[in-house]
Short mmCIF file of C-alpha atoms in Angstrom, two decimals:
data_model
loop_
_atom_site.label_atom_id
_atom_site.label_comp_id
_atom_site.label_asym_id
_atom_site.label_seq_id
_atom_site.Cartn_x
_atom_site.Cartn_y
_atom_site.Cartn_z
CA UNK A 1 -19.12 -22.93 32.52
CA UNK A 2 -17.41 -21.21 29.60
CA UNK A 3 -14.21 -21.94 27.76
CA UNK A 4 -11.35 -19.47 27.90
CA UNK A 5 -11.98 -18.58 24.27
CA UNK A 6 -15.63 -17.81 25.01
CA UNK A 7 -14.66 -15.78 28.07
CA UNK A 8 -12.26 -13.65 26.01
CA UNK A 9 -14.91 -12.81 23.43
CA UNK A 10 -17.60 -12.21 26.05
CA UNK A 11 -15.31 -9.65 27.71
CA UNK A 12 -14.78 -7.87 24.39
CA UNK A 13 -18.56 -7.57 24.10
CA UNK A 14 -18.80 -6.26 27.67
CA UNK A 15 -16.25 -3.57 26.87
CA UNK A 16 -18.14 -2.36 23.82
CA UNK A 17 -16.00 -3.83 21.04
CA UNK A 18 -17.91 -3.77 17.77
CA UNK A 19 -15.05 -4.43 15.33
CA UNK A 20 -11.90 -6.52 15.66
CA UNK A 21 -9.06 -6.81 13.15
CA UNK A 22 -6.83 -9.80 12.69
CA UNK A 23 -5.31 -12.66 10.76
CA UNK A 24 -6.55 -16.14 11.76
CA UNK A 25 -4.15 -18.53 13.48
CA UNK A 26 -4.37 -22.04 14.86
CA UNK A 27 -3.10 -20.84 18.24
CA UNK A 28 -6.37 -19.04 19.04
CA UNK A 29 -9.00 -21.14 17.26
CA UNK A 30 -11.18 -21.13 20.39
CA UNK A 31 -11.42 -17.33 20.21
CA UNK A 32 -12.27 -17.45 16.51
CA UNK A 33 -14.99 -20.01 17.19
CA UNK A 34 -16.52 -17.79 19.88
CA UNK A 35 -16.41 -14.77 17.57
CA UNK A 36 -18.66 -16.63 15.11
CA UNK A 37 -21.62 -16.15 17.46
CA UNK A 38 -20.66 -12.72 18.84
CA UNK A 39 -21.97 -9.29 17.75
CA UNK A 40 -18.44 -8.30 16.71
CA UNK A 41 -17.42 -7.68 13.12
CA UNK A 42 -14.17 -9.52 12.37
CA UNK A 43 -12.15 -7.79 9.64
CA UNK A 44 -9.57 -10.17 8.22
CA UNK A 45 -6.41 -8.48 7.00
CA UNK A 46 -3.90 -10.06 4.65
CA UNK A 47 -0.91 -9.39 6.90
CA UNK A 48 -0.63 -8.95 10.64
CA UNK A 49 1.02 -5.53 10.17
CA UNK A 50 -2.07 -4.45 8.25
CA UNK A 51 -4.35 -5.80 10.98
CA UNK A 52 -2.43 -3.97 13.71
CA UNK A 53 -2.42 -0.72 11.73
CA UNK A 54 -6.17 -1.06 11.15
CA UNK A 55 -6.69 -1.51 14.89
CA UNK A 56 -4.46 1.48 15.64
CA UNK A 57 -6.42 3.65 13.20
CA UNK A 58 -9.67 2.48 14.81
CA UNK A 59 -8.29 3.55 18.19
CA UNK A 60 -7.42 6.99 16.83
CA UNK A 61 -10.84 7.47 15.28
CA UNK A 62 -12.98 6.29 18.18
CA UNK A 63 -10.89 6.88 21.31
CA UNK A 64 -11.70 3.27 22.25
CA UNK A 65 -9.08 0.53 22.11
CA UNK A 66 -8.62 -0.98 18.70
CA UNK A 67 -8.56 -4.77 19.03
CA UNK A 68 -6.16 -6.89 17.00
CA UNK A 69 -5.93 -10.68 17.03
CA UNK A 70 -2.84 -12.46 15.71
CA UNK A 71 -1.22 -15.84 16.07
CA UNK A 72 1.93 -16.59 18.02
CA UNK A 73 5.53 -15.53 17.26
CA UNK A 74 5.53 -14.72 13.50
CA UNK A 75 2.09 -13.12 13.80
CA UNK A 76 3.16 -11.18 16.87
CA UNK A 77 6.39 -9.91 15.31
CA UNK A 78 4.53 -8.83 12.17
CA UNK A 79 2.02 -6.96 14.33
CA UNK A 80 4.78 -5.26 16.32
CA UNK A 81 4.89 -2.34 13.87
CA UNK A 82 1.32 -1.42 14.76
CA UNK A 83 2.08 -1.73 18.46
CA UNK A 84 5.04 0.63 18.02
CA UNK A 85 2.87 3.16 16.19
CA UNK A 86 0.23 2.95 18.94
CA UNK A 87 2.98 3.57 21.50
CA UNK A 88 4.52 6.59 19.75
CA UNK A 89 1.13 7.99 18.72
CA UNK A 90 -0.47 7.47 22.16
CA UNK A 91 -3.31 5.37 20.73
CA UNK A 92 -5.31 2.85 22.78
CA UNK A 93 -4.86 -0.66 21.38
CA UNK A 94 -5.27 -4.18 22.73
CA UNK A 95 -3.30 -6.90 20.96
CA UNK A 96 -4.53 -10.44 21.66
CA UNK A 97 -1.82 -12.86 20.59
CA UNK A 98 -1.71 -16.64 20.65
CA UNK A 99 0.84 -18.48 22.76
CA UNK A 100 2.12 -22.04 23.08
CA UNK A 101 0.51 -24.28 25.72
CA UNK A 102 1.77 -23.67 29.25
CA UNK A 103 3.49 -27.04 29.45
CA UNK A 104 5.58 -26.28 26.35
CA UNK A 105 7.04 -23.00 27.59
CA UNK A 106 10.76 -22.63 28.09
CA UNK A 107 11.67 -25.33 25.54
CA UNK A 108 11.76 -23.14 22.42
CA UNK A 109 8.59 -24.83 21.31
CA UNK A 110 7.19 -24.23 17.84
CA UNK A 111 6.59 -20.48 17.51
CA UNK A 112 7.29 -19.86 21.20
CA UNK A 113 8.23 -16.30 22.16
CA UNK A 114 8.51 -14.33 25.38
CA UNK A 115 6.10 -11.45 24.73
CA UNK A 116 7.14 -9.52 27.81
CA UNK A 117 10.66 -9.23 26.41
CA UNK A 118 9.43 -8.61 22.85
CA UNK A 119 6.97 -5.82 23.69
CA UNK A 120 8.53 -4.53 26.91
CA UNK A 121 9.75 -1.30 25.26
CA UNK A 122 6.62 -0.52 23.27
CA UNK A 123 3.62 -1.64 25.32
CA UNK A 124 2.18 -0.11 28.49
CA UNK A 125 1.50 -3.57 29.88
CA UNK A 126 2.14 -7.16 28.77
CA UNK A 127 0.44 -10.09 30.46
CA UNK A 128 0.22 -13.83 29.82
CA UNK A 129 -2.98 -15.41 31.11
CA UNK A 130 -2.38 -18.41 33.38
CA UNK A 131 -5.93 -19.71 33.88
CA UNK A 132 -9.29 -19.22 32.20
CA UNK A 133 -10.94 -17.76 35.31
CA UNK A 134 -8.57 -14.78 35.07
CA UNK A 135 -9.84 -13.58 31.70
CA UNK A 136 -12.56 -11.17 32.94
CA UNK A 137 -10.17 -9.43 35.34
CA UNK A 138 -7.17 -9.26 32.99
CA UNK A 139 -9.07 -8.16 29.89
CA UNK A 140 -10.77 -5.44 31.92
CA UNK A 141 -7.41 -4.26 33.21
CA UNK A 142 -6.02 -4.30 29.66
CA UNK A 143 -8.74 -1.91 28.48
CA UNK A 144 -8.27 0.26 31.57
CA UNK A 145 -4.51 0.57 31.05
CA UNK A 146 -4.77 1.16 27.28
CA UNK A 147 -7.08 4.16 27.75
CA UNK A 148 -5.81 5.72 30.97
CA UNK A 149 -3.37 8.62 31.42
CA UNK A 150 -1.25 8.57 28.25
CA UNK A 151 -3.13 6.05 26.05
CA UNK A 152 -1.19 3.26 24.41
CA UNK A 153 -0.97 -0.42 23.50
CA UNK A 154 -1.44 -3.42 25.77
CA UNK A 155 -0.54 -7.01 24.86
CA UNK A 156 -2.44 -10.03 26.21
CA UNK A 157 -0.94 -13.46 25.47
CA UNK A 158 -3.36 -16.36 25.21
CA UNK A 159 -1.85 -19.83 25.85
CA UNK A 160 -3.61 -22.33 23.64
CA UNK A 161 -4.48 -24.72 26.46
CA UNK A 162 -5.92 -21.91 28.64
CA UNK A 163 -8.31 -21.00 25.81
CA UNK A 164 -9.64 -24.56 25.94
CA UNK A 165 -10.10 -24.62 29.71
CA UNK A 166 -13.52 -24.10 31.26
CA UNK A 167 -14.26 -21.80 34.17
CA UNK A 168 -17.33 -20.67 36.08
CA UNK A 169 -16.69 -16.96 36.53
CA UNK A 170 -18.75 -13.80 36.12
CA UNK A 171 -18.03 -11.12 33.52
CA UNK A 172 -16.21 -8.01 34.62
CA UNK A 173 -17.93 -4.63 34.62
CA UNK A 174 -17.27 -2.38 31.64
CA UNK A 175 -13.92 -0.64 31.92
CA UNK A 176 -13.51 2.96 33.03
CA UNK A 177 -10.43 4.87 31.94
CA UNK A 178 -8.60 7.20 34.30
CA UNK A 179 -8.11 10.64 32.78
CA UNK A 180 -6.43 12.98 35.28
CA UNK A 181 -8.25 16.25 35.86
CA UNK A 182 -6.28 19.42 36.50
CA UNK A 183 -6.05 20.82 39.98
CA UNK A 184 -7.57 24.24 40.41
CA UNK A 185 -4.22 25.76 41.39
CA UNK A 186 -2.60 24.54 38.19
CA UNK A 187 -5.38 25.92 36.01
CA UNK A 188 -5.17 29.29 37.74
CA UNK A 189 -1.38 29.43 37.29
CA UNK A 190 -1.77 28.82 33.55
CA UNK A 191 -4.53 31.42 33.29
CA UNK A 192 -2.47 34.00 35.21
CA UNK A 193 0.64 33.36 33.10
CA UNK A 194 -1.32 33.82 29.88
CA UNK A 195 -2.99 36.95 31.23
CA UNK A 196 0.45 38.56 31.58
CA UNK A 197 1.74 37.30 28.22
CA UNK A 198 2.43 39.56 25.28
CA UNK A 199 3.57 36.80 22.91
CA UNK A 200 1.79 33.60 23.98
CA UNK A 201 1.92 30.51 21.82
CA UNK A 202 0.05 27.23 22.20
CA UNK A 203 1.25 23.92 20.76
CA UNK A 204 -1.18 20.99 20.85
CA UNK A 205 -0.70 17.29 20.26
CA UNK A 206 -0.58 13.91 21.94
CA UNK A 207 -3.30 11.35 22.52
CA UNK A 208 -6.50 11.21 24.50
CA UNK A 209 -8.27 14.02 22.65
CA UNK A 210 -11.97 14.07 21.77
CA UNK A 211 -14.20 16.02 19.37
CA UNK A 212 -15.35 18.09 22.36
CA UNK A 213 -11.73 18.88 23.25
CA UNK A 214 -11.11 20.14 19.72
CA UNK A 215 -14.23 22.30 19.97
CA UNK A 216 -13.12 23.64 23.36
CA UNK A 217 -9.66 24.42 22.02
CA UNK A 218 -11.04 26.52 19.18
CA UNK A 219 -13.48 28.37 21.42
CA UNK A 220 -10.78 29.08 24.04
CA UNK A 221 -8.18 30.20 21.51
CA UNK A 222 -10.53 32.48 19.60
CA UNK A 223 -12.04 34.05 22.72
CA UNK A 224 -8.60 34.79 24.18
CA UNK A 225 -6.67 35.57 20.96
CA UNK A 226 -4.19 32.72 21.33
CA UNK A 227 -2.18 31.55 18.29
CA UNK A 228 -2.14 27.75 18.08
CA UNK A 229 0.21 25.41 16.23
CA UNK A 230 -0.33 21.68 15.93
CA UNK A 231 2.46 19.20 16.43
CA UNK A 232 3.59 16.56 13.93
CA UNK A 233 0.63 14.86 12.23
CA UNK A 234 -1.91 16.35 14.62
CA UNK A 235 -3.14 18.99 12.19
CA UNK A 236 -6.79 18.12 12.68
CA UNK A 237 -6.86 19.15 16.35
CA UNK A 238 -7.86 22.69 15.35
CA UNK A 239 -9.90 23.74 12.32
CA UNK A 240 -7.19 25.01 9.96
CA UNK A 241 -9.58 27.75 8.86
CA UNK A 242 -9.72 29.18 12.39
CA UNK A 243 -8.14 32.60 12.59
CA UNK A 244 -6.06 31.30 15.52
CA UNK A 245 -4.47 28.48 13.52
CA UNK A 246 -0.80 29.30 12.94
CA UNK A 247 0.27 26.11 11.15
CA UNK A 248 1.78 22.70 11.81
CA UNK A 249 5.14 21.99 13.37
CA UNK A 250 5.70 19.22 10.88
CA UNK A 251 8.86 18.07 9.10
CA UNK A 252 10.52 21.08 7.53
CA UNK A 253 8.11 23.61 9.00
CA UNK A 254 8.61 27.26 8.17
CA UNK A 255 11.38 29.14 10.01
CA UNK A 256 8.86 31.86 10.88
CA UNK A 257 6.73 29.30 12.72
CA UNK A 258 9.78 27.98 14.56
CA UNK A 259 10.59 31.57 15.53
CA UNK A 260 7.14 32.03 17.05
CA UNK A 261 7.71 28.94 19.14
CA UNK A 262 11.18 30.08 20.20
CA UNK A 263 10.26 33.70 20.93
CA UNK A 264 7.03 33.16 22.86
CA UNK A 265 7.07 34.66 26.34
CA UNK A 266 4.53 32.05 27.47
CA UNK A 267 4.60 28.72 25.65
CA UNK A 268 1.79 26.27 26.43
CA UNK A 269 2.56 22.70 25.39
CA UNK A 270 -0.83 20.99 25.61
CA UNK A 271 -0.79 17.19 25.34
CA UNK A 272 2.31 17.22 23.16
CA UNK A 273 5.64 15.84 24.36
CA UNK A 274 7.61 18.56 22.50
CA UNK A 275 9.39 15.84 20.56
CA UNK A 276 12.05 15.85 17.89
CA UNK A 277 9.99 16.98 14.89
CA UNK A 278 8.13 20.02 16.33
CA UNK A 279 11.34 21.29 17.97
CA UNK A 280 13.52 20.77 14.89
CA UNK A 281 15.67 18.11 16.47
CA UNK A 282 15.36 19.56 19.98
CA UNK A 283 17.03 22.80 18.85
CA UNK A 284 14.22 25.37 18.80
CA UNK A 285 13.92 25.65 22.56
CA UNK A 286 17.61 25.32 23.38
CA UNK A 287 19.68 28.33 24.53
CA UNK A 288 20.28 30.94 23.36
CA UNK A 289 16.64 31.90 23.11
CA UNK A 290 14.27 34.52 24.42
CA UNK A 291 13.43 33.74 28.08
CA UNK A 292 9.90 32.49 28.43
CA UNK A 293 7.55 30.62 30.72
CA UNK A 294 7.01 27.03 29.66
CA UNK A 295 3.65 25.57 30.61
CA UNK A 296 3.45 21.82 30.02
CA UNK A 297 0.12 20.03 30.35
CA UNK A 298 0.23 16.26 30.00
CA UNK A 299 -1.77 13.30 31.29
CA UNK A 300 1.38 11.33 32.18
CA UNK A 301 3.38 12.93 34.98
CA UNK A 302 6.42 11.03 33.72
CA UNK A 303 6.45 13.20 30.58
CA UNK A 304 6.74 16.45 32.55
CA UNK A 305 10.39 17.46 32.54
CA UNK A 306 11.43 14.50 30.41
CA UNK A 307 12.56 16.73 27.52
CA UNK A 308 12.28 20.31 28.83
CA UNK A 309 11.83 21.44 32.41
CA UNK A 310 8.48 23.28 32.66
CA UNK A 311 7.97 26.37 34.74
CA UNK A 312 4.33 25.40 35.19
CA UNK A 313 3.81 21.62 35.10
CA UNK A 314 0.20 20.44 35.03
CA UNK A 315 -0.78 16.78 35.23
CA UNK A 316 -4.02 16.69 33.29
CA UNK A 317 -5.83 15.15 30.39
CA UNK A 318 -6.00 17.64 27.50
CA UNK A 319 -9.78 17.40 27.23
CA UNK A 320 -10.27 17.96 30.96
CA UNK A 321 -7.82 20.88 30.96
CA UNK A 322 -9.58 22.62 28.07
CA UNK A 323 -12.98 22.14 29.69
CA UNK A 324 -11.67 23.91 32.81
CA UNK A 325 -10.09 26.75 30.82
CA UNK A 326 -13.39 27.42 29.10
CA UNK A 327 -15.02 27.87 32.49
CA UNK A 328 -12.70 30.80 33.26
CA UNK A 329 -13.25 34.31 31.86
CA UNK A 330 -11.62 34.82 28.44
CA UNK A 331 -8.28 36.55 28.44
CA UNK A 332 -8.05 40.15 27.26
CA UNK A 333 -6.51 39.67 23.84
CA UNK A 334 -7.19 42.81 21.82
CA UNK A 335 -3.51 43.74 21.84
CA UNK A 336 -2.62 40.33 20.35
CA UNK A 337 -5.26 40.20 17.64
CA UNK A 338 -3.03 41.63 14.92
CA UNK A 339 -0.27 39.13 15.72
CA UNK A 340 -2.73 36.22 15.70
CA UNK A 341 -4.14 37.30 12.36
CA UNK A 342 -0.64 37.74 10.96
CA UNK A 343 0.26 34.17 11.95
CA UNK A 344 -2.88 32.79 10.30
CA UNK A 345 -2.29 34.86 7.17
CA UNK A 346 1.21 33.40 6.94
CA UNK A 347 -0.30 29.92 7.17
CA UNK A 348 -2.81 30.67 4.41
CA UNK A 349 -0.03 32.06 2.22
CA UNK A 350 1.93 28.82 2.70
CA UNK A 351 -0.86 26.90 0.94
CA UNK A 352 0.27 28.42 -2.38
CA UNK A 353 2.71 25.82 -3.66
CA UNK A 354 5.58 26.39 -6.02
CA UNK A 355 4.35 25.22 -9.46
CA UNK A 356 6.36 22.62 -11.35
CA UNK A 357 6.57 22.21 -15.13
CA UNK A 358 5.65 18.53 -14.89
CA UNK A 359 2.52 17.19 -16.58
CA UNK A 360 1.12 16.31 -13.17
CA UNK A 361 1.79 18.66 -10.25
CA UNK A 362 1.06 17.16 -6.82
CA UNK A 363 0.45 20.63 -5.46
CA UNK A 364 -2.43 21.02 -7.90
CA UNK A 365 -3.80 17.62 -6.85
CA UNK A 366 -3.83 18.60 -3.18
CA UNK A 367 -5.33 22.00 -4.03
CA UNK A 368 -8.17 20.22 -5.83
CA UNK A 369 -8.76 17.94 -2.85
CA UNK A 370 -8.77 20.98 -0.59
CA UNK A 371 -11.60 22.51 -2.63
CA UNK A 372 -13.48 19.33 -3.51
CA UNK A 373 -13.61 17.29 -0.32
CA UNK A 374 -16.14 17.94 2.44
CA UNK A 375 -14.89 18.95 5.86
CA UNK A 376 -15.42 15.46 7.28
CA UNK A 377 -13.38 13.62 4.62
CA UNK A 378 -10.61 11.48 6.12
CA UNK A 379 -7.07 11.59 4.72
CA UNK A 380 -4.64 8.78 5.51
CA UNK A 381 -0.99 8.28 4.66
CA UNK A 382 2.06 6.29 5.65
CA UNK A 383 5.60 7.64 5.46
CA UNK A 384 7.60 9.25 2.68
CA UNK A 385 8.28 12.59 1.05
CA UNK A 386 4.99 12.33 -0.86
CA UNK A 387 3.15 12.81 2.46
CA UNK A 388 4.65 16.29 2.87
CA UNK A 389 2.40 17.52 0.04
CA UNK A 390 -0.71 16.72 2.08
CA UNK A 391 0.76 18.01 5.33
CA UNK A 392 1.82 21.26 3.74
CA UNK A 393 -1.06 22.04 1.37
CA UNK A 394 -4.25 20.34 2.61
CA UNK A 395 -6.58 22.01 5.13
CA UNK A 396 -7.91 19.80 7.90
CA UNK A 397 -11.24 21.16 9.08
CA UNK A 398 -12.46 18.67 11.69
CA UNK A 399 -11.01 16.52 14.45
CA UNK A 400 -9.90 13.07 13.34
CA UNK A 401 -9.84 13.68 9.63
CA UNK A 402 -6.08 13.01 9.55
CA UNK A 403 -4.76 9.49 10.08
CA UNK A 404 -0.99 9.51 9.83
CA UNK A 405 1.61 7.71 11.95
CA UNK A 406 3.72 9.92 14.18
CA UNK A 407 6.00 6.88 14.33
CA UNK A 408 6.92 7.46 10.69
CA UNK A 409 5.88 3.93 9.74
CA UNK A 410 5.59 3.01 6.08
CA UNK A 411 2.64 0.95 4.90
CA UNK A 412 0.15 2.60 7.27
CA UNK A 413 -2.08 4.49 4.85
CA UNK A 414 -4.00 1.68 3.11
CA UNK A 415 -4.95 -0.33 6.23
CA UNK A 416 -5.78 2.91 8.08
CA UNK A 417 -8.09 3.87 5.22
CA UNK A 418 -9.83 0.48 5.39
CA UNK A 419 -10.44 0.94 9.11
CA UNK A 420 -11.65 4.51 8.59
CA UNK A 421 -14.19 3.44 5.98
CA UNK A 422 -15.45 0.67 8.26
CA UNK A 423 -15.89 3.10 11.16
CA UNK A 424 -17.36 5.86 8.96
CA UNK A 425 -18.86 4.27 5.82
CA UNK A 426 -20.75 7.49 5.06
CA UNK A 427 -17.60 9.60 4.74
CA UNK A 428 -15.07 9.95 1.92
CA UNK A 429 -11.76 8.29 2.78
CA UNK A 430 -8.69 9.10 0.69
CA UNK A 431 -5.34 7.39 1.16
CA UNK A 432 -2.24 9.15 -0.14
CA UNK A 433 0.56 6.64 -0.70
CA UNK A 434 3.97 6.56 -2.31
CA UNK A 435 4.98 3.66 -4.53
CA UNK A 436 7.37 2.18 -1.96
CA UNK A 437 4.95 2.87 0.85
CA UNK A 438 2.00 1.32 -1.02
CA UNK A 439 3.87 -1.91 -1.77
CA UNK A 440 4.29 -2.54 1.94
CA UNK A 441 0.53 -2.96 2.36
CA UNK A 442 -0.95 -3.21 -1.13
CA UNK A 443 -2.41 -6.61 -0.24
CA UNK A 444 -4.89 -4.87 2.04
CA UNK A 445 -6.76 -3.80 -1.09
CA UNK A 446 -8.06 -7.37 -0.99
CA UNK A 447 -9.40 -6.73 2.50
CA UNK A 448 -10.96 -3.48 1.29
CA UNK A 449 -12.74 -5.32 -1.54
CA UNK A 450 -13.93 -8.08 0.79
CA UNK A 451 -15.23 -5.55 3.33
CA UNK A 452 -16.77 -3.35 0.62
CA UNK A 453 -14.73 -0.43 1.95
CA UNK A 454 -14.84 2.08 -0.92
CA UNK A 455 -11.58 3.88 -0.21
CA UNK A 456 -9.72 5.94 -2.81
CA UNK A 457 -5.96 5.44 -3.01
CA UNK A 458 -3.89 8.15 -4.69
CA UNK A 459 -0.65 6.37 -5.53
CA UNK A 460 2.26 8.76 -6.09
CA UNK A 461 4.70 6.88 -8.31
CA UNK A 462 8.19 8.35 -8.67
CA UNK A 463 10.03 5.03 -8.97
CA UNK A 464 12.10 5.42 -5.82
CA UNK A 465 12.25 5.49 -2.06
CA UNK A 466 12.11 9.27 -2.19
CA UNK A 467 12.93 10.19 1.39
CA UNK A 468 16.04 8.02 1.48
CA UNK A 469 17.08 9.28 -1.97
CA UNK A 470 16.80 12.84 -0.67
CA UNK A 471 19.12 12.07 2.24
CA UNK A 472 21.51 10.22 -0.08
CA UNK A 473 21.73 13.22 -2.38
CA UNK A 474 22.41 15.51 0.55
CA UNK A 475 25.14 13.38 2.11
CA UNK A 476 26.53 11.49 -0.89
CA UNK A 477 25.53 13.48 -4.03
CA UNK A 478 25.16 11.37 -7.14
CA UNK A 479 26.01 8.11 -5.36
CA UNK A 480 22.64 6.39 -5.53
CA UNK A 481 22.29 2.88 -4.14
CA UNK A 482 19.27 0.86 -3.06
CA UNK A 483 16.63 3.55 -3.64
CA UNK A 484 15.55 2.88 -7.23
CA UNK A 485 12.33 0.88 -7.58
CA UNK A 486 11.15 -1.34 -10.42
CA UNK A 487 7.40 -1.26 -9.90
CA UNK A 488 4.56 -3.47 -11.09
CA UNK A 489 1.72 -2.28 -13.27
CA UNK A 490 -0.22 -0.69 -10.42
CA UNK A 491 -3.43 -0.33 -12.40
CA UNK A 492 -3.40 -4.02 -13.36
CA UNK A 493 -2.56 -4.99 -9.79
CA UNK A 494 -5.43 -2.99 -8.32
CA UNK A 495 -7.86 -4.35 -10.89
CA UNK A 496 -6.72 -7.88 -10.08
CA UNK A 497 -7.77 -7.26 -6.48
CA UNK A 498 -11.19 -6.11 -7.73
CA UNK A 499 -10.68 -2.37 -7.38
CA UNK A 500 -11.44 0.39 -9.85
CA UNK A 501 -8.11 1.70 -11.18
CA UNK A 502 -6.78 4.32 -13.59
CA UNK A 503 -3.47 5.91 -14.46
CA UNK A 504 -3.65 9.71 -14.44
CA UNK A 505 -0.63 11.20 -16.15
CA UNK A 506 -1.87 14.79 -16.58
CA UNK A 507 -3.03 17.14 -13.90
CA UNK A 508 -5.87 18.35 -16.08
CA UNK A 509 -7.31 14.82 -16.07
CA UNK A 510 -7.24 14.37 -12.31
CA UNK A 511 -10.57 16.01 -11.33
CA UNK A 512 -12.66 13.80 -13.65
CA UNK A 513 -10.69 10.68 -12.71
CA UNK A 514 -11.21 11.43 -9.05
CA UNK A 515 -14.96 11.74 -9.56
CA UNK A 516 -14.99 8.38 -11.33
CA UNK A 517 -13.10 6.86 -8.41
CA UNK A 518 -15.64 8.24 -5.95
CA UNK A 519 -18.53 7.03 -8.05
CA UNK A 520 -17.16 3.49 -8.42
CA UNK A 521 -18.70 2.45 -5.07
CA UNK A 522 -15.80 0.08 -4.47
CA UNK A 523 -12.12 0.50 -3.61
CA UNK A 524 -10.37 2.64 -6.20
CA UNK A 525 -6.78 3.46 -7.08
CA UNK A 526 -5.47 6.34 -9.15
CA UNK A 527 -1.83 5.99 -10.12
CA UNK A 528 -0.17 9.42 -10.31
CA UNK A 529 3.21 9.23 -12.09
CA UNK A 530 5.32 12.18 -11.00
CA UNK A 531 8.68 13.59 -12.01
CA UNK A 532 11.38 11.89 -9.90
CA UNK A 533 13.29 15.17 -9.99
CA UNK A 534 10.55 16.91 -7.93
CA UNK A 535 11.34 14.99 -4.79
CA UNK A 536 9.84 17.41 -2.23
CA UNK A 537 7.60 20.49 -2.33
CA UNK A 538 10.61 22.57 -1.32
CA UNK A 539 13.45 21.27 -3.49
CA UNK A 540 14.34 19.19 -6.54
CA UNK A 541 17.12 16.62 -6.66
CA UNK A 542 19.24 19.05 -8.65
CA UNK A 543 18.80 21.73 -5.99
CA UNK A 544 19.61 19.28 -3.22
CA UNK A 545 22.82 18.27 -5.02
CA UNK A 546 23.68 21.92 -5.41
CA UNK A 547 23.17 22.49 -1.69
CA UNK A 548 20.02 24.58 -2.04
CA UNK A 549 17.53 22.08 -0.64
#
C-alpha cells in the first residue's frame, strides 16, 4: 500500500524525471515528503512564475516534460504564465497543483479554484484526480499528452485528501509519446514540388525538435541548396554559420527576408504555424503576392489550414519528416546556389550593427559575445527591446542554445538560465535581461545561489519599459506615462543575494568584466547602463518621434 503522495512521486521516477521545480505548499505536503526519499532533485524557486518558467525551459532543453509543483489557487495562478509560455512555445510541461479536499469543493473553500476553467485555454489537458489508485494511469497519460503531436502543457490537480489516501496499485509503464510520421505520398509530393522549384524557401519552427532533427535539416538544406529562415525565437534550429541560413523572421526582420518569403515559388513551412511575427502581422503571404505552392508540415493536423490553406498539407513530426527527406536523393540545386549564397551573405552583413556614440554600445557587447562564447553556450532572455540586440546580432551555432519565450513573456530569462545551468552545468549560460524584465524575476538569483548555478546576467538598464515607450512615442509622441522606472542599486541587490556583481559603464571595460563574471564560479550580474535614447538597434527615440523609426 502506498499513499497518493508516494504514488505521484513514484510515477515521476518511472517516467524518468530527474529534476522538478516548485514552491512548497501545504496542499501537497504528502508529495514533498515522498520527494525527500526519491532520486529527484527538487529546485525551489522564489515565486511560482519562476518555477513554471524553469520547468518550461527544462522542457525546451531536454524534450522531456518539465515538472512544476505549486500549491493551490494563488500558486496555480502565479504559475499560469509558465503554462501559457509552454502552450505558445509548444513545450512539454506537467504542472502538478494542489487542490482542496474533495469534500470541500463547490463551497468556495480556502484557495479553491476550478482548474479546468482556469487552464482550459492554455493546457492540452486538465485533470483532477479522484482517487489514489488512479495516479499511475493519469500521470502516465499526462506525460503522453504533453509530449505527443504538438507538445504542450498538462495540468494535474491533486486534492489534499487523495494524496493522503492509500492504494494497492502497480506503477504504470514508462510513457511513450506519439510523434506522427509522414506518409510516403506526402513526402514524395514535397520532394517533387521542390524539384520543380526555382525559388524555394524553407521556414522552420515549432516544438518537438531534436538535436538530430537540426542536424538533418542542415544536411538536407546544404545538399539540396535550400535557403532556410528560422521563425521567431527559433534561431538555433539551424547553425547560423551554415551557408543555407538566410536569417530569422523575428520582430522587425529585414524587408529583403520578407520578400524572399513572399516571392518563393515553393514555400515549405516546417513545424512552424506561420504566426503573426514571421508573417509581419499576417501580411507577408496575403494577396497580392507571387503565386506559389505552400507546403505545410506540422504534427498537429488541426494547425494545417488554420492560418493559411496549404497546397501540400503533411501531418508529420518535424524530426520524422526530415529523417525521411534525407533518405531521398538530394535535389539538383546548382542553379540555386548563387541565390542561397546571396541570402546568407545578406544575413552576415546584417550582423554589422549601427554604432552609437554612447559610452557603452550594446551592439559591441553582443559582437564580443559572438566571438568569445563557445558554440554550445546558452543564451536566455525574457521580453523587451533589449532582446532584439541578441536576436539581431548574435550567432546561434547549435540546437537549443537559445531559450526565449515565443509568448513574449517578461521575467523569463533569469529562471530559464537557472534551469539551463542545472541541466548543463558544464556549459556557459548567459541571461540577457532588461531592467523592467529583470525585476519581474530578480528573486530567482537567490535560487541560483542556493543551487550553485553559475549563470551570468547581463542587465541592460535604460530606466524604462523600453518596448512600451517605443510604442508610446510612435502613437503619442512626447506624451510619456507609466514607462519611466526608478530602479534599485542592481549591483548591491545582486551582492545581497550572494552573487558576484559589477557595473560596467564603458564598452571598453566589458570584456574584462565578463571574464571576471565567468571566473567567479557563482551567479554573476553585470549592470550595463545604456543611453535611453538608443531604444532599439534600428531607431532612437528622436527618430521614432520624427517618424523615421
